[in-house]
Coordinates of C-alpha atoms in Angstrom, one line a residue:
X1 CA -0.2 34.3 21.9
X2 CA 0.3 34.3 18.1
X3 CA 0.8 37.4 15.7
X4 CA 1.6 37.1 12.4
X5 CA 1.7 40.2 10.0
X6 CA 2.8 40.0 6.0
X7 CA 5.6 41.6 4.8
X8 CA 5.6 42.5 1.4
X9 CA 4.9 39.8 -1.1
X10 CA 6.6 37.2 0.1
X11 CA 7.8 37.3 4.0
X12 CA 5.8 36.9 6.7
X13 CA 6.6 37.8 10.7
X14 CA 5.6 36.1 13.4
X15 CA 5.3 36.8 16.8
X16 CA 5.4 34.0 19.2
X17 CA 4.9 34.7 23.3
X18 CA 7.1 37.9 22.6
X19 CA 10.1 36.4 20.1
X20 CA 9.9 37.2 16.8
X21 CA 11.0 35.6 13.6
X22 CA 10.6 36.6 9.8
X23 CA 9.5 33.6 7.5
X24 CA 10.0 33.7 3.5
X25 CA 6.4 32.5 2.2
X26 CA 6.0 32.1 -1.5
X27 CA 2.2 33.1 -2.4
X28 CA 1.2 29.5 -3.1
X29 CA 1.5 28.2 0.0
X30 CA 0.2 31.4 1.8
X31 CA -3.3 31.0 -0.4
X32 CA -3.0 27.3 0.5
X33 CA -2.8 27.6 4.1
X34 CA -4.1 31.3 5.0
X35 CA -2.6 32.3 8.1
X36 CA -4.6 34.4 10.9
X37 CA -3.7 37.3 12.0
X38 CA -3.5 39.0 15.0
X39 CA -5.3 35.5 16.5
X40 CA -4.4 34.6 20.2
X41 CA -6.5 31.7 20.2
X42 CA -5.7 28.2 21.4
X43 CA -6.8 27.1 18.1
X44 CA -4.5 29.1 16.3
X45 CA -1.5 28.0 18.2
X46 CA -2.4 24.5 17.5
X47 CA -3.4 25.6 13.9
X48 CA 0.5 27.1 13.9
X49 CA 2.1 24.1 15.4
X50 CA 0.1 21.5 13.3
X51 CA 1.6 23.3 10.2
X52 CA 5.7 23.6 11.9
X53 CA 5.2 20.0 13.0
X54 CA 3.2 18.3 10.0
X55 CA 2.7 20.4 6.9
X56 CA 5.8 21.7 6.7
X57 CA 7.5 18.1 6.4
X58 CA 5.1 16.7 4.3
X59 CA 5.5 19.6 1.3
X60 CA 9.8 18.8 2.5
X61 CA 9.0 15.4 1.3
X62 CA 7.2 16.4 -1.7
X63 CA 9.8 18.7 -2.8
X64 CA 12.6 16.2 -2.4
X65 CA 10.3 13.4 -4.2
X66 CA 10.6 15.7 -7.1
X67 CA 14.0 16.7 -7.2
X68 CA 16.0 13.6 -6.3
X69 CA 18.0 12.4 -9.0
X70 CA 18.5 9.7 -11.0
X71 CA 15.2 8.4 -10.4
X72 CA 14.8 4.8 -8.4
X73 CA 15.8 1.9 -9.9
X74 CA 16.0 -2.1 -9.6
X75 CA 19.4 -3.7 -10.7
X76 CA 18.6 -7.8 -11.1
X77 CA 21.7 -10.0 -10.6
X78 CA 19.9 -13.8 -11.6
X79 CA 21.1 -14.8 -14.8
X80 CA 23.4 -11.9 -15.3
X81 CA 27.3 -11.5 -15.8
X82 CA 28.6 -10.4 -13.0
X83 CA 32.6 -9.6 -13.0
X84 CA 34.1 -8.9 -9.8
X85 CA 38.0 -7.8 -9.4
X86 CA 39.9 -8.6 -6.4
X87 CA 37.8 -12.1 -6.4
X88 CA 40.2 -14.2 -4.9
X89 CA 39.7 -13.2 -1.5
X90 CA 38.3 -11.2 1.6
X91 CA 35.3 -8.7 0.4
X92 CA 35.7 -10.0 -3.0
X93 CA 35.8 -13.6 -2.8
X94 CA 32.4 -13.1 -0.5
X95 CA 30.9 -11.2 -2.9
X96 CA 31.3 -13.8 -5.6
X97 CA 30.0 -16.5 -3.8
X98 CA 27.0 -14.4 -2.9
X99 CA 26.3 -13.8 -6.4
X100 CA 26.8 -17.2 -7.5
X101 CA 24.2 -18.6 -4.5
X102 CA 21.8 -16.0 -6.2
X103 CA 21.9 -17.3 -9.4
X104 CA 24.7 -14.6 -11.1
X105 CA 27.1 -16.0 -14.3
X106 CA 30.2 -14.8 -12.2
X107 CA 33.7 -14.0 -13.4
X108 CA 36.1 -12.7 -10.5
X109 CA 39.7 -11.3 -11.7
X110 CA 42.8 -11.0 -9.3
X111 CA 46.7 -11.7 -10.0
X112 CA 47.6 -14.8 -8.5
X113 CA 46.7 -17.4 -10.5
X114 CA 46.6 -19.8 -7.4
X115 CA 44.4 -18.0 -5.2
X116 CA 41.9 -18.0 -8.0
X117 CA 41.7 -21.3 -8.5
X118 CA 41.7 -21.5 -4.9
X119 CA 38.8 -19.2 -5.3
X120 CA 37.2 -21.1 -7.6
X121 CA 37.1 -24.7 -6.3
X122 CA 35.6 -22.8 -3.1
X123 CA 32.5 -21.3 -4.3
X124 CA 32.2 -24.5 -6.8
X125 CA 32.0 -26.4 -3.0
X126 CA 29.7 -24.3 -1.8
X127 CA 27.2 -23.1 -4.0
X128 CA 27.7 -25.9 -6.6
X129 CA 28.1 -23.7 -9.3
X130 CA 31.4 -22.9 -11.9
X131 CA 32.8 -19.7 -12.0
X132 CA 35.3 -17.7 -14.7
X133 CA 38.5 -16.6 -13.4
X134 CA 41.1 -14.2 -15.3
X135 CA 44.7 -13.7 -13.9
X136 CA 45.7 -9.6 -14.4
X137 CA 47.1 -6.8 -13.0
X138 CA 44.9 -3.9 -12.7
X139 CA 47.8 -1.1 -13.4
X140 CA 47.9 -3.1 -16.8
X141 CA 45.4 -2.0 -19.1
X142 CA 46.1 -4.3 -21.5
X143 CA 45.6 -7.4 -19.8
X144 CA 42.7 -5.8 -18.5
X145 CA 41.2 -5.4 -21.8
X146 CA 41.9 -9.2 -22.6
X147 CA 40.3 -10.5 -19.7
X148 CA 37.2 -8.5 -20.5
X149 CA 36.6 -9.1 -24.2
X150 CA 37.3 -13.0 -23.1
X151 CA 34.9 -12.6 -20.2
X152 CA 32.1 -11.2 -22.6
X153 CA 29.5 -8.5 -21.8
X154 CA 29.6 -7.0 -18.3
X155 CA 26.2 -6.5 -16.2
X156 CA 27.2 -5.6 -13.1
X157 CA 31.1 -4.3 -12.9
X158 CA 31.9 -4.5 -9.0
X159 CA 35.3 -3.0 -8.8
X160 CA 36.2 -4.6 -5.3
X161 CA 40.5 -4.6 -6.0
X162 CA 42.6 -2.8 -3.7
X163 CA 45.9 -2.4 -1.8
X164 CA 46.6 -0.5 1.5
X165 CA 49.6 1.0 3.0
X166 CA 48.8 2.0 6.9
X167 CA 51.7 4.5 7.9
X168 CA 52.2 8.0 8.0
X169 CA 53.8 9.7 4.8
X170 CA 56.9 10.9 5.8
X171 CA 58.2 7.3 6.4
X172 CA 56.4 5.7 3.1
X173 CA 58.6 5.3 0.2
X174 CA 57.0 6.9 -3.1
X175 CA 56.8 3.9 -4.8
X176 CA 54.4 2.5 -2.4
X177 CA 52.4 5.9 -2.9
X178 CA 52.2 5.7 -6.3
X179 CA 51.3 1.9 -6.0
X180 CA 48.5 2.9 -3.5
X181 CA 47.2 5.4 -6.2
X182 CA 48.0 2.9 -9.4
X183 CA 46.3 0.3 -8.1
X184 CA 43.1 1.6 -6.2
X185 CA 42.5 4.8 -8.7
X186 CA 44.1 4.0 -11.8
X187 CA 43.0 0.3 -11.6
X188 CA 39.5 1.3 -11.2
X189 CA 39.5 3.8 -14.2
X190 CA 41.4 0.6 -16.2
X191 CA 38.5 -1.8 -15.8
X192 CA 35.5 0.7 -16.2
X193 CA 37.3 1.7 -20.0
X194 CA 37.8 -1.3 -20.8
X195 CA 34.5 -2.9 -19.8
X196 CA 32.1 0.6 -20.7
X197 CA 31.7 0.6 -24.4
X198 CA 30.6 -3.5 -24.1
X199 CA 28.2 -2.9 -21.2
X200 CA 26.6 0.4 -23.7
X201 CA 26.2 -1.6 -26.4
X202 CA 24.6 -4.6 -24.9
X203 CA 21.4 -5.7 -25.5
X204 CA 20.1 -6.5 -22.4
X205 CA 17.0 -4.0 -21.7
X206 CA 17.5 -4.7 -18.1
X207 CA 19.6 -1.7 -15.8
X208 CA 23.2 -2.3 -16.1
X209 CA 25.5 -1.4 -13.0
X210 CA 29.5 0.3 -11.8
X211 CA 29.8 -0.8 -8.3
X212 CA 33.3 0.9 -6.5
X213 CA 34.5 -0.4 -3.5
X214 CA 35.8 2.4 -1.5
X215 CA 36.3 2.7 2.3
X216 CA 34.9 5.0 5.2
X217 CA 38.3 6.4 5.3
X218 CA 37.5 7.6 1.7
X219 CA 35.0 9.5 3.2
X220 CA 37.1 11.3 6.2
X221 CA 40.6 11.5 6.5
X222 CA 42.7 9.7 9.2
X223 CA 46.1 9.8 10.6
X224 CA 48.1 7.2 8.6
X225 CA 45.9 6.9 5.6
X226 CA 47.2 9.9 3.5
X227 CA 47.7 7.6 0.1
X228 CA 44.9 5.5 1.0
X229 CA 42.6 8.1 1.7
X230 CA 43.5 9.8 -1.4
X231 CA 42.9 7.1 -3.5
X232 CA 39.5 6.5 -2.2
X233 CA 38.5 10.2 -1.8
X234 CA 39.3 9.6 -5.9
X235 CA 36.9 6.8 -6.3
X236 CA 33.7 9.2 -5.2
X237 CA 34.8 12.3 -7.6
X238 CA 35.5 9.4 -10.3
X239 CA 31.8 7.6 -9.6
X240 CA 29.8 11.0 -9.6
X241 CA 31.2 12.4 -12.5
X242 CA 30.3 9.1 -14.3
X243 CA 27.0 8.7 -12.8
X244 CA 26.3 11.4 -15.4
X245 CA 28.3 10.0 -18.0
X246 CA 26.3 6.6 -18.4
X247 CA 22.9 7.7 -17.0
X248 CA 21.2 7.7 -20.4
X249 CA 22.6 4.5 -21.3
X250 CA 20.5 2.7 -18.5
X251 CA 24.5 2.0 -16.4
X252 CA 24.1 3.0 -12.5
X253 CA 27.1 3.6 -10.2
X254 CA 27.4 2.9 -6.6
X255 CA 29.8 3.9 -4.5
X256 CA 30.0 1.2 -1.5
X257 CA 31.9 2.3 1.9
X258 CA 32.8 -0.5 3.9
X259 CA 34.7 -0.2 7.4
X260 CA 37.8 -2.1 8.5
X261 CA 36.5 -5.9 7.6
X262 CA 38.1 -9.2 8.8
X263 CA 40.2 -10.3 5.4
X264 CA 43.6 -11.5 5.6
X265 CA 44.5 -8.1 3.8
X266 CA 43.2 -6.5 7.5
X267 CA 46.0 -8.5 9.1
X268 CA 48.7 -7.8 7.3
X269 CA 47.7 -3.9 7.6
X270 CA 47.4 -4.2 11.6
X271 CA 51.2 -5.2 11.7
X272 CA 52.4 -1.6 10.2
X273 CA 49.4 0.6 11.6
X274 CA 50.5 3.2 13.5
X275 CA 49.4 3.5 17.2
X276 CA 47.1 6.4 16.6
X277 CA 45.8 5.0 13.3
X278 CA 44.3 2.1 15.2
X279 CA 42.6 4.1 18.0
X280 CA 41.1 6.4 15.7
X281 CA 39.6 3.7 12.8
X282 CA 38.3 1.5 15.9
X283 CA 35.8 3.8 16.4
X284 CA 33.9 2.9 13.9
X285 CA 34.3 -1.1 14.6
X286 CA 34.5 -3.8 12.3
X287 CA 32.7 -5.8 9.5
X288 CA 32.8 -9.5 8.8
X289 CA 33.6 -10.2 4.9
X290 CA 30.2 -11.9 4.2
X291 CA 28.4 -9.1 5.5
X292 CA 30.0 -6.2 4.0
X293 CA 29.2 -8.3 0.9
X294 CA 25.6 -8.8 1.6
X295 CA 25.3 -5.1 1.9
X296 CA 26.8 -4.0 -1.0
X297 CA 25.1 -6.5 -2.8
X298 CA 21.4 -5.5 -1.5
X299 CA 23.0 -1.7 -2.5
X300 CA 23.8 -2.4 -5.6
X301 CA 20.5 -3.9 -6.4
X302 CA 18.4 -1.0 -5.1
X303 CA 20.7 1.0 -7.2
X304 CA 21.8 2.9 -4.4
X305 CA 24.9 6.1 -4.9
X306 CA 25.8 5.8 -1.8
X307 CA 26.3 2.3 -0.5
X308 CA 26.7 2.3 4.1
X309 CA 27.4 -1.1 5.1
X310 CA 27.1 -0.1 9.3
X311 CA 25.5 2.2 11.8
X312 CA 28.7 4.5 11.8
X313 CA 28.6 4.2 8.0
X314 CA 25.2 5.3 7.7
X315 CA 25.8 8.5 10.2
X316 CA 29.1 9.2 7.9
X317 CA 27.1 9.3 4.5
X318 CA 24.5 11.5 6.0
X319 CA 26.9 13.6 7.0
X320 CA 29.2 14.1 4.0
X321 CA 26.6 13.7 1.6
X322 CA 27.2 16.9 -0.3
X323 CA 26.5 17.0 -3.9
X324 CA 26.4 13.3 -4.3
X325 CA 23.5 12.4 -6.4
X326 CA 20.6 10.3 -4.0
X327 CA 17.5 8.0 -5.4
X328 CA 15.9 7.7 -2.2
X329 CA 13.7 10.8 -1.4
X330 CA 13.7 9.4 2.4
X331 CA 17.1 9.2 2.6
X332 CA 17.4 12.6 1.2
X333 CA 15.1 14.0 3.9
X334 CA 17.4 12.4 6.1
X335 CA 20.3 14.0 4.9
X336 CA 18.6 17.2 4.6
X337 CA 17.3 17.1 8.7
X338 CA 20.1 15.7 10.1
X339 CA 22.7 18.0 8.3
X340 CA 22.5 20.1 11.3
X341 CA 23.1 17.9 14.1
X342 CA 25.7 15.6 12.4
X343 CA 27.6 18.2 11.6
X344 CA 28.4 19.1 15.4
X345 CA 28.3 14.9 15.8
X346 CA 31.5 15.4 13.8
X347 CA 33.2 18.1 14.9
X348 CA 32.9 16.0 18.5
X349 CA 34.8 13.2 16.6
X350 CA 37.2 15.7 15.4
X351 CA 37.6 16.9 19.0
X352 CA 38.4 13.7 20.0
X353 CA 41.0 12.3 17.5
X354 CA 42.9 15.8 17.7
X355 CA 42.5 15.6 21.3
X356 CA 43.8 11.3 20.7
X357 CA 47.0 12.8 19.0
X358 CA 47.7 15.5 21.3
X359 CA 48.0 13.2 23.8
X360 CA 49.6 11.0 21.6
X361 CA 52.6 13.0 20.9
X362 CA 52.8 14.2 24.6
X363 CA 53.1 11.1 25.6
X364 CA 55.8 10.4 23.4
X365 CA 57.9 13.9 24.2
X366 CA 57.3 13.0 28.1
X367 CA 59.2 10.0 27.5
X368 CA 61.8 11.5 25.4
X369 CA 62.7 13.9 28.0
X370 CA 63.1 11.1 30.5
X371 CA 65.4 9.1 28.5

């Protein structure tokens, strides 16, 4: 049995088979869809469920069709200059040779001179096609600046450069903290100054793009990542703040989140990861190079924020989502259902890397003792 009595001008209570509960109603939508009162009809239940189940998601939709901001957008990479740091290798070495096979004018930027031309005679093998390589170091603006002006205009900036440190903080030295932050933070904001006023000026009509590499462990913290983490937790406060900076001038940011990935950077970092590091970042598997590329890629050019490159990745942006900015008004329903649910998905995970480390450090006091 249904009863449903209005309260005042814009709440409305409704008794369902004896519970209660108090709906706001704004007048609109009470003139659009009267409901009856006092009616203990079948029809009215089913009336009453059609509009929980159906109406109410469909106006959700609606609403976030309207709001979501910026508004979609396609990002073409044919024919385009597309300059890609950390080029000579792993994520970024894939990434240029995907944008190469797809018709891109690609310049990658690293600071070995050998690995680039390494890099280069690579993707000329394979796809056929000559690509621009610069020698700098990030931290150096600088040389930074050179390689840009010399590179030309910049249509899609993928900022892919990056260094890692897997240990806990008490035994890292500073300076490889403050390399972790110079190189992945500073670095990033290095290239974006010295590439921005170019890419507003061009003359290209065509949407212009600021792709950041970041990491799922820039979205939650994990044992042994404190510098890296704080780098990359950086990169999403740097790319939303500048999503609003270069908005008007037709320049869209994504932020791109790939797991651990198989580069040779991954197995130098698995010979200093702590114990506990690597049973808590395998829970979220691994990524081949050439795939994390052709995710960020396909992001990039839906002009995607937020950038997931696997299942767990997905799950993660939904659930820290926040006040990032999001194109998709699908996604945003997403984000906007599953908030509930991922929420307690995540404080399971928490459960069970506290619950890792507790047992970690037991362990570890256990043996103590019998020593």
């Amino acid at each position: 049995m249904i009863e449903i009595e209005e309260i005042g001008c814009c709440h409305v209570k409704v008794k369902v088979r004896g519970y209660t509960y108090i709906y706001i109603v704004y007048r609109k939508l009470q003139n659009w869809y009267p409901f009856p009162k006092h009616d203990s009809s079948p029809m009215a239940e089913a009336s009453f469920a059609f509009f929980l189940l159906f109406l109410l998601p469909v106006a959700l939709l609606a609403l976030l069709f309207f709001l979501v901001r910026p508004r979609p957008v396609k990002i073409p990479i044919k024919n385009r200059h597309v300059f890609i740091t950390g080029g000579s290798s792993g994520i970024g070495l894939a990434l240029a040779h995907r944008a190469a096979a797809e018709g891109a004018r690609v310049s990658i930027l690293a600071r070995s001179p050998g690995k680039l031309e390494e890099a280069r005679n690579a993707i000329r093998l394979a796809t056929g096609i000559d690509v621009a390589v610069f020698a700098a170091d990030v931290r150096d603006f600088d040389a930074v600046k050179r390689a840009v002006d010399e590179a030309g205009p910049v249509d899609v900036l993928l900022l892919n450069h990056g260094v890692f440190y897997a240990l806990e903080l008490e035994k890292m030295e500073l300076s490889e903290v403050k390399f972790t932050m110079d190189v992945n933070l500073m670095g990033t904001l290095n290239l974006i100054k010295a590439a921005l006023p170019a890419m507003k000026n061009r003359k290209d009509p065509l949407p212009a793009s600021i792709a950041l590499v970041s990491s799922q462990a820039g979205q939650v913290g994990i044992y042994g990542y404190v510098a890296y983490s704080a780098s990359k937790f950086g990169l999403r406060g740097l790319a939303e703040a500048l999503q609003q900076e270069v908005v008007a001038d037709n320049i869209h940011v994504s932020l791109i989140f790939p797991p651990d990935t198989d580069t040779p950077g991954l197995a130098e970092e698995n010979k200093r990861k702590p114990e506990l590091t690597k049973i808590i970042a395998s829970s979220s598997g691994s990524m081949k190079a050439e795939e994390v590329a052709q995710k960020a890629l396909d992001g990039i050019k839906c002009g995607n924020f937020t950038v997931s490159c696997n299942f767990e990745g997905i799950a993660l942006s939904l659930a820290t989502a926040g006040l990032s900015p999001q194109r998709s008004f699908l996604m945003a329903f997403a984000e906007v259902v599953a908030a509930g649910i991922l929420r307690i998905v995540a404080l399971c995970m928490q459960w069970s890397w506290y619950g890792s480390i507790e047992k970690y450090h037991s362990q570890r006091k256990s043996s103590s003792r019998r020593s």
